[in-house]
Short mmCIF file of C-alpha atoms in Angstrom, two decimals:
data_model
loop_
_atom_site.label_atom_id
_atom_site.label_comp_id
_atom_site.label_asym_id
_atom_site.label_seq_id
_atom_site.Cartn_x
_atom_site.Cartn_y
_atom_site.Cartn_z
CA MET A 218 2.54 -18.88 -11.39
CA SER A 219 6.24 -18.61 -12.16
CA LEU A 220 8.61 -15.97 -10.81
CA GLU A 221 11.92 -14.64 -12.10
CA LEU A 222 14.39 -13.68 -9.38
CA LEU A 223 16.11 -10.48 -10.50
CA SER A 224 18.46 -10.02 -7.54
CA GLU A 225 19.02 -11.15 -3.96
CA HIS A 226 20.90 -9.41 -1.14
CA CYS A 227 21.73 -10.66 2.36
CA SER A 228 20.39 -8.31 5.03
CA PHE A 229 20.34 -8.72 8.83
CA GLY A 230 20.33 -12.50 8.64
CA GLY A 231 17.58 -12.60 6.02
CA SER A 232 17.40 -11.59 2.38
CA VAL A 233 16.02 -8.80 0.22
CA ARG A 234 14.77 -10.12 -3.10
CA PHE A 235 13.42 -8.51 -6.26
CA TYR A 236 11.10 -10.47 -8.56
CA HIS A 237 9.53 -10.15 -12.00
CA HIS A 238 6.53 -12.08 -13.30
CA PHE A 239 3.61 -11.86 -15.65
CA SER A 240 0.51 -10.72 -13.81
CA ILE A 241 -2.83 -12.27 -14.67
CA ALA A 242 -4.68 -9.55 -12.78
CA CYS A 243 -2.96 -6.75 -14.69
CA ASP A 244 -2.43 -8.70 -17.94
CA ALA A 245 1.07 -7.24 -17.95
CA PRO A 246 4.53 -7.78 -16.44
CA MET A 247 4.79 -6.78 -12.79
CA ARG A 248 7.55 -6.52 -10.21
CA PHE A 249 7.63 -6.77 -6.45
CA SER A 250 10.23 -6.93 -3.72
CA LEU A 251 10.26 -8.70 -0.40
CA TYR A 252 12.31 -9.14 2.72
CA LEU A 253 12.47 -12.67 4.09
CA PRO A 254 13.49 -12.59 7.77
CA PRO A 255 15.77 -15.31 9.15
CA GLN A 256 12.84 -16.95 10.97
CA ALA A 257 11.42 -17.91 7.54
CA GLU A 258 14.08 -20.62 7.29
CA ARG A 259 12.34 -22.53 10.09
CA LYS A 260 8.65 -21.67 9.90
CA ARG A 261 5.96 -19.65 8.20
CA VAL A 262 6.02 -15.98 9.14
CA PRO A 263 3.38 -13.22 9.09
CA VAL A 264 3.17 -10.77 6.20
CA LEU A 265 3.19 -6.97 6.13
CA TYR A 266 2.30 -5.39 2.79
CA TYR A 267 3.76 -1.96 2.07
CA LEU A 268 2.12 0.09 -0.69
CA ALA A 269 4.32 2.88 -2.04
CA GLY A 270 3.32 6.32 -3.28
CA LEU A 271 3.21 8.21 -6.56
CA THR A 272 6.25 7.77 -8.86
CA CYS A 273 7.72 5.04 -6.62
CA THR A 274 8.59 1.48 -7.61
CA GLU A 275 9.01 -1.84 -5.85
CA GLU A 276 12.55 -0.73 -4.97
CA THR A 277 11.78 2.52 -3.15
CA PHE A 278 10.77 1.21 0.26
CA MET A 279 13.37 -1.54 0.36
CA VAL A 280 16.16 0.95 -0.41
CA LYS A 281 14.99 4.00 1.55
CA GLY A 282 12.80 2.71 4.38
CA GLY A 283 15.40 1.02 6.55
CA ALA A 284 12.92 -1.62 7.70
CA GLN A 285 15.06 -4.75 7.41
CA ARG A 286 16.84 -4.63 10.78
CA LEU A 287 13.64 -4.52 12.81
CA ALA A 288 11.73 -6.85 10.47
CA SER A 289 14.53 -9.35 11.09
CA GLU A 290 14.11 -9.04 14.86
CA LEU A 291 10.32 -9.21 14.69
CA GLY A 292 10.14 -12.05 12.17
CA ILE A 293 7.97 -10.28 9.62
CA LEU A 294 7.96 -10.88 5.87
CA LEU A 295 7.80 -7.50 4.13
CA VAL A 296 6.45 -7.27 0.59
CA THR A 297 5.98 -4.24 -1.64
CA PRO A 298 4.60 -4.27 -5.18
CA ASP A 299 5.29 -1.78 -7.93
CA THR A 300 2.85 1.12 -8.05
CA SER A 301 1.34 0.29 -11.45
CA PRO A 302 1.73 -1.92 -14.48
CA ARG A 303 4.38 -0.71 -16.92
CA GLY A 304 4.84 -0.98 -20.65
CA THR A 305 1.22 -1.76 -21.45
CA GLY A 306 1.21 0.44 -24.55
CA ILE A 307 -1.78 2.49 -23.42
CA PRO A 308 -1.54 5.91 -25.10
CA GLY A 309 -0.66 8.61 -22.57
CA GLU A 310 0.31 6.26 -19.75
CA SER A 311 3.63 8.05 -19.23
CA GLU A 312 2.56 11.65 -19.87
CA SER A 313 1.80 12.56 -16.23
CA TRP A 314 3.65 11.76 -13.02
CA ASP A 315 0.35 11.52 -11.11
CA PHE A 316 -1.62 9.33 -13.53
CA GLY A 317 -0.74 6.18 -15.42
CA ILE A 318 2.71 4.67 -14.87
CA GLY A 319 3.71 4.91 -11.22
CA ALA A 320 0.20 6.01 -10.25
CA GLY A 321 -2.11 3.00 -10.24
CA PHE A 322 -3.95 4.20 -7.10
CA TYR A 323 -4.52 0.62 -5.94
CA LEU A 324 -7.96 0.36 -7.54
CA ASP A 325 -9.47 -1.71 -10.35
CA ALA A 326 -10.05 0.57 -13.33
CA THR A 327 -13.38 0.27 -15.12
CA ARG A 328 -12.85 2.85 -17.85
CA ASP A 329 -11.26 1.95 -21.18
CA PRO A 330 -8.42 1.61 -22.02
CA TRP A 331 -7.21 1.42 -18.40
CA SER A 332 -9.56 -1.37 -17.35
CA ARG A 333 -7.56 -4.06 -19.15
CA HIS A 334 -4.35 -3.52 -17.18
CA TYR A 335 -4.81 -1.14 -14.24
CA ARG A 336 -6.20 -3.57 -11.71
CA MET A 337 -3.86 -2.97 -8.81
CA TYR A 338 -6.47 -3.70 -6.13
CA ARG A 339 -7.00 -7.20 -7.48
CA TYR A 340 -3.24 -7.62 -7.78
CA VAL A 341 -2.57 -6.60 -4.17
CA THR A 342 -5.46 -8.44 -2.53
CA GLU A 343 -5.58 -11.60 -4.68
CA GLU A 344 -2.65 -12.31 -6.98
CA LEU A 345 0.24 -11.17 -4.79
CA PRO A 346 -0.93 -13.16 -1.73
CA ALA A 347 -1.37 -16.22 -3.96
CA LEU A 348 2.23 -15.84 -5.15
CA LEU A 349 3.44 -15.58 -1.56
CA ALA A 350 1.53 -18.71 -0.58
CA GLN A 351 2.91 -20.65 -3.52
CA HIS A 352 6.56 -19.64 -3.38
CA PHE A 353 7.39 -18.48 0.15
CA PRO A 354 6.87 -19.48 3.81
CA ALA A 355 4.20 -16.83 4.30
CA ASP A 356 1.50 -17.29 6.93
CA LEU A 357 -1.51 -15.74 5.22
CA ARG A 358 -3.59 -16.17 8.36
CA ARG A 359 -1.53 -13.27 9.69
CA GLU A 360 -1.57 -10.30 7.31
CA SER A 361 -1.28 -6.57 7.95
CA ILE A 362 -0.98 -3.66 5.56
CA THR A 363 0.61 -0.21 5.46
CA GLY A 364 1.57 2.41 2.89
CA HIS A 365 2.62 5.96 2.12
CA SER A 366 0.64 8.75 0.43
CA MET A 367 -1.14 7.10 -2.54
CA GLY A 368 -0.11 3.81 -0.92
CA GLY A 369 -1.58 4.92 2.40
CA HIS A 370 -4.84 5.45 0.56
CA GLY A 371 -4.43 1.96 -0.89
CA ALA A 372 -3.77 0.37 2.49
CA LEU A 373 -6.86 1.95 4.04
CA VAL A 374 -9.06 1.02 1.07
CA CYS A 375 -7.85 -2.59 1.04
CA ALA A 376 -8.61 -2.85 4.75
CA PHE A 377 -12.09 -1.32 4.59
CA ARG A 378 -13.06 -3.38 1.56
CA ASN A 379 -11.91 -6.55 3.34
CA PRO A 380 -13.03 -6.21 6.98
CA GLY A 381 -11.49 -8.87 9.18
CA ARG A 382 -8.72 -9.82 6.78
CA TYR A 383 -5.85 -7.66 8.05
CA ARG A 384 -4.76 -7.83 11.68
CA SER A 385 -3.75 -4.15 11.67
CA VAL A 386 -3.55 -1.17 9.30
CA SER A 387 -1.28 1.86 9.20
CA ALA A 388 -0.40 4.70 6.88
CA PHE A 389 2.11 7.49 6.46
CA ALA A 390 0.56 10.72 5.14
CA PRO A 391 -2.24 8.93 3.28
CA VAL A 392 -4.37 10.49 0.58
CA SER A 393 -7.26 10.33 3.01
CA ALA A 394 -10.16 11.68 0.95
CA PRO A 395 -9.21 11.15 -2.71
CA ALA A 396 -12.63 12.11 -4.05
CA ARG A 397 -11.99 15.63 -2.70
CA CYS A 398 -8.39 16.29 -3.79
CA PRO A 399 -6.76 16.95 -7.18
CA TRP A 400 -4.69 13.76 -7.23
CA GLY A 401 -7.70 11.60 -6.47
CA VAL A 402 -10.14 13.37 -8.76
CA LYS A 403 -7.72 13.04 -11.68
CA ALA A 404 -7.20 9.34 -10.97
CA PHE A 405 -10.86 8.54 -10.36
CA GLU A 406 -12.08 10.35 -13.47
CA GLY A 407 -9.45 8.65 -15.59
CA TYR A 408 -9.77 5.14 -14.21
CA LEU A 409 -13.41 5.02 -13.10
CA GLY A 410 -15.31 7.66 -15.07
CA GLU A 411 -17.29 10.66 -13.88
CA ASP A 412 -19.89 9.01 -11.62
CA ARG A 413 -18.90 10.20 -8.15
CA GLU A 414 -21.07 7.56 -6.50
CA VAL A 415 -18.73 4.94 -7.98
CA TRP A 416 -15.75 6.79 -6.48
CA LYS A 417 -17.03 6.20 -2.95
CA ALA A 418 -16.05 2.54 -3.17
CA TRP A 419 -12.40 3.63 -3.42
CA ASP A 420 -12.34 6.42 -0.85
CA ALA A 421 -11.46 5.49 2.75
CA SER A 422 -13.32 8.50 4.16
CA GLU A 423 -16.47 7.19 2.49
CA LEU A 424 -15.88 3.50 3.14
CA VAL A 425 -15.57 3.99 6.90
CA ARG A 426 -19.13 5.33 6.93
CA ARG A 427 -20.31 1.80 6.17
CA GLY A 428 -19.17 0.82 9.63
CA PRO A 429 -15.98 0.17 11.57
CA ILE A 430 -13.58 -2.67 10.89
CA PRO A 431 -11.98 -4.77 13.64
CA ALA A 432 -8.41 -3.84 12.67
CA PRO A 433 -6.78 -1.01 14.64
CA ILE A 434 -5.50 1.88 12.52
CA LEU A 435 -2.38 4.00 13.04
CA VAL A 436 -1.77 7.10 10.90
CA ASP A 437 1.25 9.41 11.04
CA GLN A 438 1.23 12.78 9.31
CA GLY A 439 3.93 15.43 9.12
CA SER A 440 2.89 18.99 10.00
CA LYS A 441 5.23 20.48 7.37
CA ASP A 442 4.01 18.20 4.58
CA PRO A 443 3.60 20.42 1.49
CA PHE A 444 0.62 18.30 0.34
CA LEU A 445 -1.21 18.34 3.66
CA GLU A 446 -4.06 20.77 2.98
CA LEU A 447 -4.60 20.36 -0.76
CA GLN A 448 -4.06 16.64 -1.33
CA LEU A 449 -4.06 14.63 1.91
CA LYS A 450 -6.91 16.05 4.04
CA PRO A 451 -6.51 13.75 7.07
CA GLU A 452 -9.07 15.73 9.05
CA ILE A 453 -11.83 14.39 6.78
CA PHE A 454 -10.83 10.79 7.47
CA ALA A 455 -10.39 11.41 11.20
CA SER A 456 -13.84 12.98 11.40
CA ALA A 457 -15.41 10.07 9.51
CA CYS A 458 -13.73 7.62 11.89
CA ARG A 459 -15.11 9.46 14.91
CA GLU A 460 -18.62 9.38 13.45
CA ALA A 461 -18.35 5.67 12.64
CA GLN A 462 -16.69 4.87 16.00
CA GLN A 463 -13.71 3.45 14.14
CA PRO A 464 -10.65 3.17 16.41
CA LEU A 465 -7.92 5.42 14.98
CA GLU A 466 -4.63 6.63 16.41
CA PHE A 467 -3.78 9.76 14.45
CA ARG A 468 -0.45 11.42 15.19
CA MET A 469 0.53 14.80 13.78
CA GLN A 470 4.33 14.88 13.80
CA PRO A 471 5.62 18.47 14.17
CA GLY A 472 8.15 19.60 11.59
CA TYR A 473 8.09 16.51 9.36
CA ASP A 474 7.46 16.58 5.61
CA HIS A 475 6.31 13.99 3.03
CA SER A 476 9.66 12.32 2.42
CA TYR A 477 11.31 9.06 3.41
CA TYR A 478 13.12 10.98 6.15
CA PHE A 479 9.68 11.19 7.75
CA ILE A 480 8.82 7.56 7.02
CA SER A 481 12.11 6.14 8.29
CA THR A 482 11.81 8.17 11.51
CA PHE A 483 8.52 6.55 12.53
CA LEU A 484 8.74 3.24 10.70
CA ALA A 485 9.89 1.36 13.81
CA ASP A 486 6.70 2.43 15.60
CA HIS A 487 4.64 1.04 12.74
CA LEU A 488 6.53 -2.25 12.55
CA ARG A 489 6.15 -2.82 16.29
CA PHE A 490 2.47 -1.85 16.07
CA HIS A 491 1.89 -4.47 13.39
CA ALA A 492 4.05 -7.12 15.10
CA GLY A 493 1.95 -6.77 18.23
CA HIS A 494 -1.10 -7.86 16.26
CA LEU A 495 0.52 -10.26 13.81
CA TRP A 496 2.11 -12.42 16.49
CA ARG A 497 -0.81 -12.24 18.93
#
């Protein structure tokens, strides 16, 4: 699988890189970014996947998150994919900000015409790791995953669908019960169809009911998040974790909203949380 390097930038002794390639999983061009820490010059390093939210791209986290300084100290390879395929030619893919382009929801679509290209789950869990193994000094025995909003949903779903794969899981303001919120219902109906039983396979609050996973979970949520009650519904996920005896550290952060000001404030906690498990 070939990659095209779009740009490279020195950062805290390592490098931020942006790549373009043709995705087999999505049958379309895809982009991703990564941060290679300085330790990667000498040895393989653990990987932390960051899944971004609605309307974001592979650039958003690398530009706004401010993760590079600590990732350099901790020796973690950061990688973040785009949030959907782009330019597939599917009618209506750019009509809504919360469906289609920029809104892949990290699932594998089964409904036409989306099923040909919108296979972000397969991309994140299969193709992207294979690219890392082929082209970079990534230690795929040591993987963790995190994300924000739609990406927080994606991180939780990837972890629950692959128990034992990720050393640790975290999320910032995740869409915690997508089958019960407008964003999720719109995405699930469009990508998966109307059978709500099928939706359960892509809803973390339903997946946890199958039983706990060994990975510890950290979730941060801002109390002033404008999407808290209608779209995010963390109380549903927290309740499901309690019932399933799934270890969860849930932190309500007073006064914080849904923005990258919130993410950048608590990102160091998340990076250290993951490093503690990745390097163990």
